[in-house]
């Protein structure tokens, strides 16, 4: 009697500890990284009619996601070079000051993740507080909407992408690893190709990382559209799309720039499963 070859192969894999197929499938964990602070000179730029002339501090996070088939980094924050200026760096004609307490590079190193280990890099959009460190990952595939890429490259503030950066230009939603556990969701409006990320964590459940589709919890509640915004109708439709996801899929909404909400998160080296 002969045993089928496949059975032998499985038995050998189990015996040698190589059998990792079904136990650890999909997204395994998510780290929240500190990717800077933005200090806005006047909150009403983001919340029309609210706190006119009053400053507001934003959190700015990056999210590092471990999938059994690779690492995905969502957003890259303000440039690491900002960390060398303790008083920060003033941008947008004085409307915003960037600060960075620690670099993205140092936080990855602490986790033992090298830039070359990052398979996919995805940015919510191409504003400077999100694409500041794309060039740290010249071999990672950048996942960006085609509409966003063309818009950014035609504008006055071209992002500093490496000439050799592998870029996959998307046209709408995109299932990053092909198993539904990390899905880019098209949420245009703030910029022409703004996107969000729907993440399925094994214990924490579904999260929506909403980029700058909305800046603060209070703006979410009141569906406010910032002054600096490309298409108001698209932004409102994107907010509606996110609201439907939260309701239908019972997802949580993580608002990147909401400092109070970020204050409730566990930052790396802690992680979410
Ligand atoms: Zn932003």
Short mmCIF file of C-alpha atoms and ligand atoms in Angstrom, two decimals:
data_model
loop_
_atom_site.label_atom_id
_atom_site.label_comp_id
_atom_site.label_asym_id
_atom_site.label_seq_id
_atom_site.Cartn_x
_atom_site.Cartn_y
_atom_site.Cartn_z
CA UNK A 1 0.00 0.00 0.00
CA UNK A 2 1.28 3.48 -0.90
CA UNK A 3 0.22 6.73 0.73
CA UNK A 4 -0.59 9.73 -1.48
CA UNK A 5 2.35 12.04 -1.83
CA UNK A 6 0.33 15.06 -0.68
CA UNK A 7 -0.44 13.41 2.69
CA UNK A 8 3.24 12.72 3.21
CA UNK A 9 4.10 16.31 2.41
CA UNK A 10 1.56 17.63 4.93
CA UNK A 11 2.79 15.21 7.60
CA UNK A 12 6.38 16.31 6.98
CA UNK A 13 5.41 19.99 7.16
CA UNK A 14 3.59 19.49 10.48
CA UNK A 15 6.53 17.54 11.94
CA UNK A 16 9.06 20.17 10.93
CA UNK A 17 6.95 23.08 12.13
CA UNK A 18 6.48 24.52 8.66
CA UNK A 19 2.71 24.27 8.76
CA UNK A 20 1.71 27.90 9.17
CA UNK A 21 -1.02 28.07 6.54
CA UNK A 22 -4.36 28.40 8.27
CA UNK A 23 -3.38 29.41 11.81
CA UNK A 24 -2.07 32.88 10.92
CA UNK A 25 -3.95 34.02 7.85
CA UNK A 26 -4.73 37.62 7.01
CA UNK A 27 -3.88 40.72 9.00
CA UNK A 28 -2.22 39.69 12.26
CA UNK A 29 -1.52 42.99 13.99
CA UNK A 30 -1.46 46.75 13.67
CA UNK A 31 0.98 49.20 15.22
CA UNK A 32 0.14 52.88 15.69
CA UNK A 33 3.26 55.01 15.07
CA UNK A 34 3.76 58.64 16.09
CA UNK A 35 4.20 60.44 12.76
CA UNK A 36 4.28 64.00 14.08
CA UNK A 37 2.07 66.82 15.25
CA UNK A 38 0.50 69.59 13.18
CA UNK A 39 -0.29 72.86 14.93
CA UNK A 40 -2.92 74.77 12.99
CA UNK A 41 -2.95 78.55 13.58
CA UNK A 42 -6.72 78.82 13.13
CA UNK A 43 -9.10 75.91 13.67
CA UNK A 44 -11.73 77.42 11.37
CA UNK A 45 -9.56 76.51 8.37
CA UNK A 46 -10.64 72.91 9.06
CA UNK A 47 -13.90 73.59 10.92
CA UNK A 48 -15.61 76.56 9.21
CA UNK A 49 -17.19 78.89 11.77
CA UNK A 50 -15.63 77.12 14.75
CA UNK A 51 -12.94 78.63 17.04
CA UNK A 52 -12.00 81.33 14.54
CA UNK A 53 -8.46 82.57 15.12
CA UNK A 54 -7.77 79.88 17.73
CA UNK A 55 -4.95 77.36 17.31
CA UNK A 56 -5.51 73.62 17.31
CA UNK A 57 -3.09 70.74 17.67
CA UNK A 58 -3.51 67.64 15.51
CA UNK A 59 -2.15 64.16 16.12
CA UNK A 60 -0.58 62.57 13.08
CA UNK A 61 -0.25 58.79 12.98
CA UNK A 62 1.13 56.18 10.67
CA UNK A 63 -0.18 52.62 10.88
CA UNK A 64 2.02 49.60 10.31
CA UNK A 65 0.11 46.44 9.51
CA UNK A 66 1.48 42.91 9.71
CA UNK A 67 -0.16 40.50 7.28
CA UNK A 68 0.99 36.90 6.91
CA UNK A 69 2.08 37.83 3.37
CA UNK A 70 3.97 41.04 4.17
CA UNK A 71 3.97 44.46 5.83
CA UNK A 72 1.71 47.33 4.81
CA UNK A 73 2.47 50.89 5.96
CA UNK A 74 -0.46 53.30 5.84
CA UNK A 75 0.68 56.94 5.54
CA UNK A 76 4.19 58.21 6.34
CA UNK A 77 3.57 61.44 8.28
CA UNK A 78 5.60 64.63 8.27
CA UNK A 79 9.21 64.35 7.06
CA UNK A 80 11.64 62.74 9.52
CA UNK A 81 13.92 65.78 9.02
CA UNK A 82 11.40 67.83 11.04
CA UNK A 83 12.56 65.96 14.18
CA UNK A 84 15.85 67.91 14.01
CA UNK A 85 13.96 71.20 14.59
CA UNK A 86 12.65 71.31 18.18
CA UNK A 87 10.52 74.38 17.40
CA UNK A 88 9.08 72.69 14.35
CA UNK A 89 8.88 73.69 10.71
CA UNK A 90 6.37 76.27 9.48
CA UNK A 91 4.50 75.40 6.26
CA UNK A 92 1.43 76.54 4.26
CA UNK A 93 2.30 80.25 4.48
CA UNK A 94 2.38 80.11 8.27
CA UNK A 95 -0.98 78.34 8.68
CA UNK A 96 0.56 75.09 9.97
CA UNK A 97 3.62 74.13 12.01
CA UNK A 98 4.91 70.57 11.76
CA UNK A 99 6.64 68.90 14.71
CA UNK A 100 8.11 65.46 15.15
CA UNK A 101 9.09 63.99 18.53
CA UNK A 102 10.60 60.85 16.96
CA UNK A 103 11.38 59.72 13.48
CA UNK A 104 9.47 57.06 11.58
CA UNK A 105 12.81 55.39 10.81
CA UNK A 106 13.65 55.05 14.52
CA UNK A 107 10.22 53.61 15.34
CA UNK A 108 10.53 50.98 12.59
CA UNK A 109 14.02 50.11 13.77
CA UNK A 110 12.74 49.62 17.31
CA UNK A 111 10.26 47.08 15.92
CA UNK A 112 12.97 45.35 13.90
CA UNK A 113 11.32 46.28 10.61
CA UNK A 114 13.59 47.45 7.82
CA UNK A 115 12.21 49.74 5.07
CA UNK A 116 12.91 46.97 2.54
CA UNK A 117 10.64 44.64 4.57
CA UNK A 118 7.65 46.88 3.80
CA UNK A 119 5.91 45.24 0.84
CA UNK A 120 3.22 47.87 0.34
CA UNK A 121 3.16 51.52 1.20
CA UNK A 122 -0.18 53.28 0.83
CA UNK A 123 -0.94 56.96 1.37
CA UNK A 124 -4.37 58.40 2.09
CA UNK A 125 -3.44 61.40 -0.08
CA UNK A 126 -0.47 63.51 -1.13
CA UNK A 127 -0.52 66.41 1.36
CA UNK A 128 2.87 67.00 3.00
CA UNK A 129 1.89 65.61 6.41
CA UNK A 130 1.13 62.20 4.82
CA UNK A 131 3.80 61.69 2.16
CA UNK A 132 6.75 63.12 4.11
CA UNK A 133 8.71 59.85 4.20
CA UNK A 134 7.73 57.94 1.07
CA UNK A 135 11.34 58.24 -0.13
CA UNK A 136 12.48 56.11 2.86
CA UNK A 137 10.87 53.12 1.09
CA UNK A 138 12.27 53.11 -2.44
CA UNK A 139 11.62 49.39 -2.97
CA UNK A 140 8.09 49.21 -1.50
CA UNK A 141 5.15 49.31 -3.91
CA UNK A 142 3.29 52.59 -3.45
CA UNK A 143 -0.50 52.14 -3.63
CA UNK A 144 -2.10 55.41 -4.68
CA UNK A 145 -5.13 56.39 -6.71
CA UNK A 146 -4.18 57.32 -10.29
CA UNK A 147 -6.28 60.49 -9.93
CA UNK A 148 -4.24 61.49 -6.87
CA UNK A 149 -0.90 60.76 -8.48
CA UNK A 150 -1.64 62.77 -11.63
CA UNK A 151 -3.03 65.69 -9.61
CA UNK A 152 -0.05 65.81 -7.25
CA UNK A 153 2.52 65.57 -10.00
CA UNK A 154 0.86 68.37 -11.99
CA UNK A 155 0.74 70.71 -8.98
CA UNK A 156 3.27 73.14 -7.47
CA UNK A 157 4.18 70.91 -4.48
CA UNK A 158 5.24 67.66 -6.09
CA UNK A 159 5.80 64.92 -3.50
CA UNK A 160 9.42 63.81 -3.23
CA UNK A 161 9.00 60.25 -4.53
CA UNK A 162 12.11 58.39 -5.65
CA UNK A 163 12.36 58.18 -9.44
CA UNK A 164 12.55 54.40 -9.16
CA UNK A 165 9.61 54.07 -6.71
CA UNK A 166 7.35 51.20 -7.79
CA UNK A 167 3.89 52.79 -8.07
CA UNK A 168 0.60 51.00 -8.54
CA UNK A 169 -1.99 53.54 -9.67
CA UNK A 170 -5.42 52.47 -8.48
CA UNK A 171 -8.83 53.31 -9.90
CA UNK A 172 -11.14 52.82 -6.92
CA UNK A 173 -11.21 50.18 -4.18
CA UNK A 174 -8.36 47.71 -3.90
CA UNK A 175 -7.96 44.52 -1.86
CA UNK A 176 -4.28 44.80 -0.87
CA UNK A 177 -3.49 41.15 -0.07
CA UNK A 178 -6.37 39.60 -1.98
CA UNK A 179 -8.11 38.15 1.09
CA UNK A 180 -10.33 41.04 2.18
CA UNK A 181 -8.44 41.82 5.42
CA UNK A 182 -6.92 45.12 4.22
CA UNK A 183 -8.99 47.00 1.66
CA UNK A 184 -8.33 50.44 0.25
CA UNK A 185 -11.61 52.35 -0.04
CA UNK A 186 -11.94 55.20 -2.48
CA UNK A 187 -13.02 58.34 -0.54
CA UNK A 188 -12.32 61.30 -2.86
CA UNK A 189 -13.12 64.93 -2.16
CA UNK A 190 -10.49 66.29 0.22
CA UNK A 191 -8.16 65.64 -2.72
CA UNK A 192 -9.06 64.07 -6.11
CA UNK A 193 -7.84 60.59 -5.16
CA UNK A 194 -8.15 60.53 -1.40
CA UNK A 195 -8.47 56.98 -0.04
CA UNK A 196 -9.18 55.28 3.30
CA UNK A 197 -8.28 51.81 4.59
CA UNK A 198 -10.61 49.15 5.98
CA UNK A 199 -8.65 46.72 8.19
CA UNK A 200 -9.90 43.42 9.62
CA UNK A 201 -8.03 42.60 12.84
CA UNK A 202 -8.41 39.11 14.34
CA UNK A 203 -9.42 40.34 17.83
CA UNK A 204 -10.19 44.06 17.56
CA UNK A 205 -12.44 43.63 14.52
CA UNK A 206 -12.91 46.08 11.66
CA UNK A 207 -11.36 49.55 11.61
CA UNK A 208 -11.63 52.37 9.12
CA UNK A 209 -8.46 54.49 8.91
CA UNK A 210 -10.00 57.56 7.33
CA UNK A 211 -6.94 59.63 6.40
CA UNK A 212 -8.16 63.22 6.04
CA UNK A 213 -11.67 62.38 4.82
CA UNK A 214 -12.50 64.01 8.16
CA UNK A 215 -10.09 65.76 10.54
CA UNK A 216 -11.79 65.74 13.95
CA UNK A 217 -14.53 63.83 15.76
CA UNK A 218 -16.57 67.03 16.04
CA UNK A 219 -16.32 67.60 12.28
CA UNK A 220 -17.48 64.01 11.76
CA UNK A 221 -20.54 64.56 13.94
CA UNK A 222 -21.43 67.79 12.13
CA UNK A 223 -20.26 66.66 8.67
CA UNK A 224 -18.10 69.77 8.25
CA UNK A 225 -15.98 70.23 5.14
CA UNK A 226 -12.69 72.12 5.56
CA UNK A 227 -11.88 75.25 3.53
CA UNK A 228 -8.91 73.52 1.97
CA UNK A 229 -10.81 70.85 0.07
CA UNK A 230 -11.02 70.02 -3.62
CA UNK A 231 -14.63 68.86 -4.05
CA UNK A 232 -17.28 69.43 -1.37
CA UNK A 233 -19.94 67.11 -2.87
CA UNK A 234 -17.43 64.27 -3.19
CA UNK A 235 -16.25 64.82 0.40
CA UNK A 236 -19.83 64.63 1.71
CA UNK A 237 -20.49 61.49 -0.37
CA UNK A 238 -17.28 59.92 0.99
CA UNK A 239 -18.36 60.69 4.57
CA UNK A 240 -21.67 59.01 3.79
CA UNK A 241 -19.85 55.99 2.39
CA UNK A 242 -17.74 55.71 5.56
CA UNK A 243 -20.85 56.06 7.75
CA UNK A 244 -22.49 53.21 5.84
CA UNK A 245 -19.40 51.02 6.34
CA UNK A 246 -19.42 51.70 10.07
CA UNK A 247 -23.05 50.73 10.28
CA UNK A 248 -23.17 47.76 7.90
CA UNK A 249 -19.83 46.23 8.84
CA UNK A 250 -19.80 47.38 12.48
CA UNK A 251 -16.42 49.03 11.94
CA UNK A 252 -14.73 51.53 14.25
CA UNK A 253 -13.65 54.92 12.89
CA UNK A 254 -10.09 56.00 13.67
CA UNK A 255 -9.70 59.71 12.85
CA UNK A 256 -6.00 60.27 12.25
CA UNK A 257 -5.77 63.97 13.20
CA UNK A 258 -8.10 63.91 16.22
CA UNK A 259 -5.71 64.43 19.10
CA UNK A 260 -8.20 63.45 21.82
CA UNK A 261 -9.05 60.19 20.03
CA UNK A 262 -5.40 59.40 19.36
CA UNK A 263 -4.76 59.95 23.08
CA UNK A 264 -6.86 56.85 23.76
CA UNK A 265 -4.76 54.63 21.43
CA UNK A 266 -1.87 52.35 22.35
CA UNK A 267 1.25 53.35 20.40
CA UNK A 268 4.09 51.08 19.25
CA UNK A 269 5.77 48.97 20.48
CA UNK A 270 2.31 48.01 21.78
CA UNK A 271 -0.03 46.78 19.04
CA UNK A 272 -3.57 45.78 18.22
CA UNK A 273 -4.50 42.22 17.26
ZN1 LIG B 1 -3.37 65.61 7.08
#
